Amino acid sequence: MGSNGNQHTITALVQDKPGVLARVASLFRRRGFNIVSLAVGNSERAGLSRMTFVVNGDQGTVDQVTSQMGKLIDVVGISDLSDQETVARELALIKVESSASNRNEIVQLVHLFRASIVDVGSQSLVIEVTGEEDKINALANLLKPFGIKEMMRTGRVAMVRGQAEGRVSDGVGAGRRPEASIQGRVDYEGV
Amino acid sequence: MKLTGAEIVCESLLKEGVEVVFGLPGGAVLPLYGALSRYPQLRHILVRHEQAAAMAADGYARSTGKVGVCVATSGPGATNLVTGIATAQMDSIPIVAITGQVPRPAIGRDAFQECDVTGITLPITKHNYLVMDVADLAATIKEAFHIARTGRPGPVLVDIPKDVLQGERAEFVWPEAVNLPWYNPPTDAAPDQVAKAAKLINQAERPVVLAGHGVLISHAYEELRQLAEKAQIPVITTLLGISSFPTDHYLNVGMPGMHGMAYASLAIDRADVVIALGMRFDDRVTGRLRDFAPNAKVVHVDIDPSELGKNVKPHAPVLGDVKCVLRQLLPLVHRKVRVEWLRSVDTLRSEHPSLNIRETEALLPQFVLRQLSQITEGKAIIVTGVGQHQMWAAQHYGFKDPNTLITSGGLGAMGFEVPAALGAQVGCPDRTVWSIAGDGGFQMTMCDLATAVENNIPVKFAIINNGTLGMVRQWQDIFYNKDYCATVYSANPDFVKLADAFGIPGIRVTDKSQVASAIQQAMATPGPVVVDFVVKQDENVYPMIPAGESVREMMEEPSPAELRHER
Ligand SMILES: Cc1ncc(C[n+]2csc(CCOP(=O)(O)OP(=O)(O)O)c2C)c(N)n1
């Protein structure tokens, strides 16, 4: 679920300190990693935040992302969720042009997608939709003919299903490698 | 009793066992200097340029294994440290840089000499801090030293606003331990990883060890020697791994790569197992990755997880400290006699001698290095700049003792040779330290000869003076149609007179016959000495594997065209 082609979902537990985001961003820029989305927010533990980011790249690149990020002193733990059963969601706010004449049509779409209308103006509606990217893309596509004036998406947040903690645990940071990633693929193909 | 921030910094440095700091004051860091003068146990060495402070701290750290400390003021003082910090980052050197910052209320307002130093050094430090509360200072400094020296070492910068250094006071509380619960650098490796590595090594018929800086950092020379001797494995050392294995040991096969010995690169090419210890498959070692060690399975031992698979994907990755891992590995590795493989390596050695020095009238730079090696019996600490002289030093100096080559390998920063030698000598006052300088690199940092004089730091400076930016000239010679644009100096200073101006004895050598006596004279003279070796201008370094190519494209020796004019 976590991976889509060569897209990987990675989550990290980081210390809630000034500059953490800059450190992560600087690392991605410097190593040339391609971020598709990044979401940050408080975690269940005081003083720690969780980041979810989606990166593009082959397994080698993603291993580099996780092991380089794991070295950042403020990163407590990091895990590639790609091989795991995850719940992944994104939230989007979409402001779409609407007049009295087409409002009903839009409302029907919104219901179909279990989205909701959070603001009604004389010439526009603001729609809130949550789900996986595909669902949001589909709704956005259907709304396009009405005229999307503004769209804002949070980027993916993801969590491993069931008991597992996504291998994000203490002691993973700064030196401890998520073991599995390198061991399974030892065949040497050059680089 | 409550102390000022500046006093807390000094107390913390003492707690960390710091004996010497290299620095240069300025407005924002002045409160720290105000306290330093009351801490005579902390020797402050005033440099002439902050780059020298960072590089001296680096040389000190490399020669002693302790954390080197440098201090600079905000803005330009801090930016002048940058090249030195980047050097330390690339070569995994533990230094702590302390910089003054403008007072807290002025931060973000483009105040005089304000500069976002933590921002600038983000990608070139292992970690950095901006300390906004005097109460955090002691713990931060403890953390900085801990991070700098543990795991894969590296530079840590602590930026301290002026009003945190002075004004407010706090109780000096030295924490018993650092509070970094999730920072756990590896030590022993997972047993299954070690077992897998041992299996590959035991199955190997043509193994080589590629020993890198990690062997020296983890003090694993004894373990490396045991491994090599027990399983009869030839040892090849990277530039920064030089002196991790005795040069004259029968299993030492030299340095590989761009300017390595041909036989070393060829041995890797033939090997069926490469055991990489604390090294990172730098492009100067591997050349074109696709063609590197094409017949080999790779065992890669490193303390940094991101190195495993970064450039070369190992068959047996082993995450751990080299010394710990070798200790785990040794009992699992079988004793072996490898007559055939060692014989074929010896054949490579005799068929591709690589280090022969031509008989010429002219004074060849290689000859100078060879003489220096003989006269010092391979026991000096050699600190180089970057370029041809660096490669000749790596090739021709017979390093006897562990950890005696100090060179900017990863960043390749010219100008390293003067200040790093000062730092190394301060760290090892009883050893002979030779700075092997290019005339180009020397001119980047020679202002710090004054520091040598002022502090009586008896470094011997050998300028390998070819009147050019030699290594770049060599590339122009080979790859750019001999278009020597901007590489030949038409007005170098007279280095002997220059030395004199600094109050340093200077010796000029222009002929082969003068080399030995000049070296002896320099060593017999107390204090710093400059020896200006005026060498053949157009000598190139061989062998050479052009960047991005492989051992098959290696140029082993000068072309006949190159030698024609000598006849
Ligand atoms: C600070 C810096 N600038 C530029 C270079 C590029 N560079 C590499 S070697 C070299 C020439 C060095 O000349 P010199 O110090 O005289 O040594 P030589 O190669 O002649 O022995 C240059 C310019 C560098 N390595 N470092």
Short mmCIF file of N, CA, C and O in Angstrom, two decimals, chain B residues 417-468:
data_model
loop_
_atom_site.label_atom_id
_atom_site.label_comp_id
_atom_site.label_asym_id
_atom_site.label_seq_id
_atom_site.Cartn_x
_atom_site.Cartn_y
_atom_site.Cartn_z
N GLU B 417 48.01 22.63 4.04
CA GLU B 417 49.33 22.17 4.45
C GLU B 417 49.97 23.00 5.56
O GLU B 417 50.66 22.46 6.41
N VAL B 418 49.75 24.31 5.55
CA VAL B 418 50.39 25.13 6.58
C VAL B 418 49.64 25.03 7.91
O VAL B 418 50.22 24.59 8.91
N PRO B 419 48.38 25.40 7.98
CA PRO B 419 47.72 25.39 9.29
C PRO B 419 47.54 23.99 9.88
O PRO B 419 47.69 23.83 11.11
N ALA B 420 47.25 22.99 9.06
CA ALA B 420 47.06 21.64 9.63
C ALA B 420 48.37 21.15 10.23
O ALA B 420 48.37 20.44 11.24
N ALA B 421 49.48 21.53 9.62
CA ALA B 421 50.78 21.13 10.18
C ALA B 421 51.01 21.80 11.53
O ALA B 421 51.53 21.18 12.47
N LEU B 422 50.59 23.07 11.64
CA LEU B 422 50.73 23.75 12.93
C LEU B 422 49.93 23.01 14.00
O LEU B 422 50.42 22.75 15.11
N GLY B 423 48.69 22.65 13.65
CA GLY B 423 47.85 21.94 14.61
C GLY B 423 48.44 20.60 14.99
O GLY B 423 48.44 20.20 16.16
N ALA B 424 48.96 19.88 13.99
CA ALA B 424 49.53 18.56 14.27
C ALA B 424 50.74 18.69 15.20
O ALA B 424 50.92 17.89 16.12
N GLN B 425 51.55 19.71 14.96
CA GLN B 425 52.74 19.89 15.78
C GLN B 425 52.36 20.30 17.20
O GLN B 425 52.97 19.82 18.17
N VAL B 426 51.35 21.13 17.34
CA VAL B 426 50.89 21.51 18.68
C VAL B 426 50.38 20.27 19.42
O VAL B 426 50.63 20.08 20.61
N GLY B 427 49.71 19.40 18.69
CA GLY B 427 49.20 18.17 19.30
C GLY B 427 50.31 17.18 19.63
O GLY B 427 50.19 16.41 20.58
N CYS B 428 51.36 17.17 18.83
CA CYS B 428 52.45 16.21 19.02
C CYS B 428 53.78 16.96 19.08
O CYS B 428 54.57 16.90 18.13
N PRO B 429 54.02 17.64 20.20
CA PRO B 429 55.21 18.51 20.25
C PRO B 429 56.52 17.75 20.13
O PRO B 429 57.53 18.34 19.75
N ASP B 430 56.51 16.46 20.44
CA ASP B 430 57.78 15.73 20.43
C ASP B 430 58.08 15.06 19.10
O ASP B 430 59.08 14.36 18.97
N ARG B 431 57.20 15.24 18.13
CA ARG B 431 57.44 14.58 16.86
C ARG B 431 57.94 15.56 15.81
O ARG B 431 57.73 16.77 15.92
N THR B 432 58.59 15.00 14.80
CA THR B 432 58.99 15.82 13.67
C THR B 432 57.80 15.95 12.74
O THR B 432 57.22 14.95 12.31
N VAL B 433 57.41 17.19 12.46
CA VAL B 433 56.29 17.41 11.55
C VAL B 433 56.80 18.13 10.30
O VAL B 433 57.41 19.20 10.39
N TRP B 434 56.60 17.51 9.16
CA TRP B 434 56.94 18.14 7.89
C TRP B 434 55.67 18.53 7.16
O TRP B 434 54.78 17.70 6.94
N SER B 435 55.58 19.81 6.81
CA SER B 435 54.50 20.25 5.94
C SER B 435 55.02 20.15 4.51
O SER B 435 56.02 20.77 4.17
N ILE B 436 54.35 19.34 3.70
CA ILE B 436 54.73 19.23 2.29
C ILE B 436 53.77 20.10 1.51
O ILE B 436 52.58 19.77 1.39
N ALA B 437 54.28 21.23 1.03
CA ALA B 437 53.40 22.23 0.44
C ALA B 437 53.60 22.33 -1.06
O ALA B 437 54.71 22.15 -1.56
N GLY B 438 52.54 22.64 -1.78
CA GLY B 438 52.69 23.11 -3.14
C GLY B 438 52.96 24.60 -3.08
O GLY B 438 52.56 25.26 -2.11
N ASP B 439 53.61 25.14 -4.09
CA ASP B 439 53.82 26.60 -4.03
C ASP B 439 52.48 27.32 -4.18
O ASP B 439 52.32 28.43 -3.70
N GLY B 440 51.50 26.66 -4.79
CA GLY B 440 50.17 27.25 -4.89
C GLY B 440 49.46 27.25 -3.54
O GLY B 440 49.04 28.29 -3.04
N GLY B 441 49.37 26.10 -2.94
CA GLY B 441 48.67 25.97 -1.66
C GLY B 441 49.34 26.77 -0.57
O GLY B 441 48.67 27.41 0.26
N PHE B 442 50.67 26.77 -0.59
CA PHE B 442 51.42 27.50 0.43
C PHE B 442 51.02 28.97 0.44
O PHE B 442 50.86 29.58 1.49
N GLN B 443 50.82 29.50 -0.77
CA GLN B 443 50.48 30.93 -0.84
C GLN B 443 49.06 31.23 -0.40
O GLN B 443 48.67 32.38 -0.26
N MET B 444 48.27 30.19 -0.22
CA MET B 444 46.91 30.44 0.27
C MET B 444 46.89 30.69 1.78
O MET B 444 46.00 31.37 2.27
N THR B 445 47.82 30.10 2.51
CA THR B 445 47.74 30.21 3.97
C THR B 445 49.07 30.57 4.62
O THR B 445 49.22 30.43 5.83
N MET B 446 50.03 31.04 3.82
CA MET B 446 51.37 31.25 4.37
C MET B 446 51.40 32.38 5.41
O MET B 446 52.36 32.48 6.16
N CYS B 447 50.35 33.19 5.47
CA CYS B 447 50.33 34.22 6.52
C CYS B 447 50.49 33.59 7.90
O CYS B 447 50.97 34.24 8.83
N ASP B 448 50.10 32.33 8.02
CA ASP B 448 50.17 31.71 9.34
C ASP B 448 51.55 31.18 9.70
O ASP B 448 51.74 30.57 10.76
N LEU B 449 52.56 31.48 8.86
CA LEU B 449 53.94 31.29 9.31
C LEU B 449 54.17 32.14 10.55
O LEU B 449 54.93 31.77 11.45
N ALA B 450 53.51 33.29 10.57
CA ALA B 450 53.65 34.17 11.74
C ALA B 450 53.17 33.47 13.00
O ALA B 450 53.74 33.65 14.09
N THR B 451 52.12 32.68 12.86
CA THR B 451 51.61 31.92 14.01
C THR B 451 52.65 30.91 14.49
O THR B 451 52.82 30.69 15.69
N ALA B 452 53.35 30.30 13.53
CA ALA B 452 54.39 29.33 13.90
C ALA B 452 55.49 30.02 14.69
O ALA B 452 55.96 29.50 15.71
N VAL B 453 55.88 31.20 14.24
CA VAL B 453 56.95 31.92 14.92
C VAL B 453 56.49 32.38 16.31
O VAL B 453 57.15 32.13 17.31
N GLU B 454 55.34 33.00 16.33
CA GLU B 454 54.83 33.58 17.57
C GLU B 454 54.69 32.53 18.67
O GLU B 454 54.92 32.81 19.84
N ASN B 455 54.31 31.32 18.26
CA ASN B 455 54.05 30.27 19.25
C ASN B 455 55.15 29.22 19.28
O ASN B 455 54.97 28.16 19.88
N ASN B 456 56.23 29.50 18.57
CA ASN B 456 57.35 28.57 18.50
C ASN B 456 56.90 27.15 18.16
O ASN B 456 57.11 26.21 18.92
N ILE B 457 56.27 27.04 17.03
CA ILE B 457 55.79 25.74 16.56
C ILE B 457 56.76 25.28 15.47
O ILE B 457 56.76 25.82 14.37
N PRO B 458 57.60 24.26 15.77
CA PRO B 458 58.77 24.00 14.92
C PRO B 458 58.49 23.14 13.68
O PRO B 458 59.23 22.21 13.39
N VAL B 459 57.46 23.48 12.95
CA VAL B 459 57.15 22.71 11.74
C VAL B 459 58.22 23.00 10.67
O VAL B 459 58.69 24.13 10.53
N LYS B 460 58.62 21.95 9.94
CA LYS B 460 59.51 22.14 8.80
C LYS B 460 58.65 22.19 7.55
O LYS B 460 57.89 21.25 7.27
N PHE B 461 58.74 23.29 6.84
CA PHE B 461 57.90 23.49 5.65
C PHE B 461 58.71 23.20 4.39
O PHE B 461 59.67 23.92 4.10
N ALA B 462 58.33 22.17 3.67
CA ALA B 462 58.98 21.87 2.40
C ALA B 462 58.06 22.34 1.28
O ALA B 462 56.96 21.80 1.12
N ILE B 463 58.49 23.35 0.55
CA ILE B 463 57.67 23.78 -0.59
C ILE B 463 58.16 23.03 -1.81
O ILE B 463 59.34 23.13 -2.17
N ILE B 464 57.28 22.25 -2.40
CA ILE B 464 57.63 21.56 -3.64
C ILE B 464 57.28 22.55 -4.75
O ILE B 464 56.15 22.58 -5.26
N ASN B 465 58.27 23.37 -5.07
CA ASN B 465 58.01 24.57 -5.86
C ASN B 465 58.23 24.30 -7.35
O ASN B 465 59.35 24.34 -7.83
N ASN B 466 57.12 24.04 -8.02
CA ASN B 466 57.22 23.84 -9.47
C ASN B 466 56.75 25.07 -10.24
O ASN B 466 56.59 25.04 -11.46
N GLY B 467 56.47 26.13 -9.52
CA GLY B 467 56.09 27.38 -10.19
C GLY B 467 54.74 27.32 -10.88
O GLY B 467 54.38 28.22 -11.64
N THR B 468 53.99 26.29 -10.59
CA THR B 468 52.68 26.16 -11.24
C THR B 468 51.66 25.57 -10.26
O THR B 468 52.02 25.04 -9.22
#
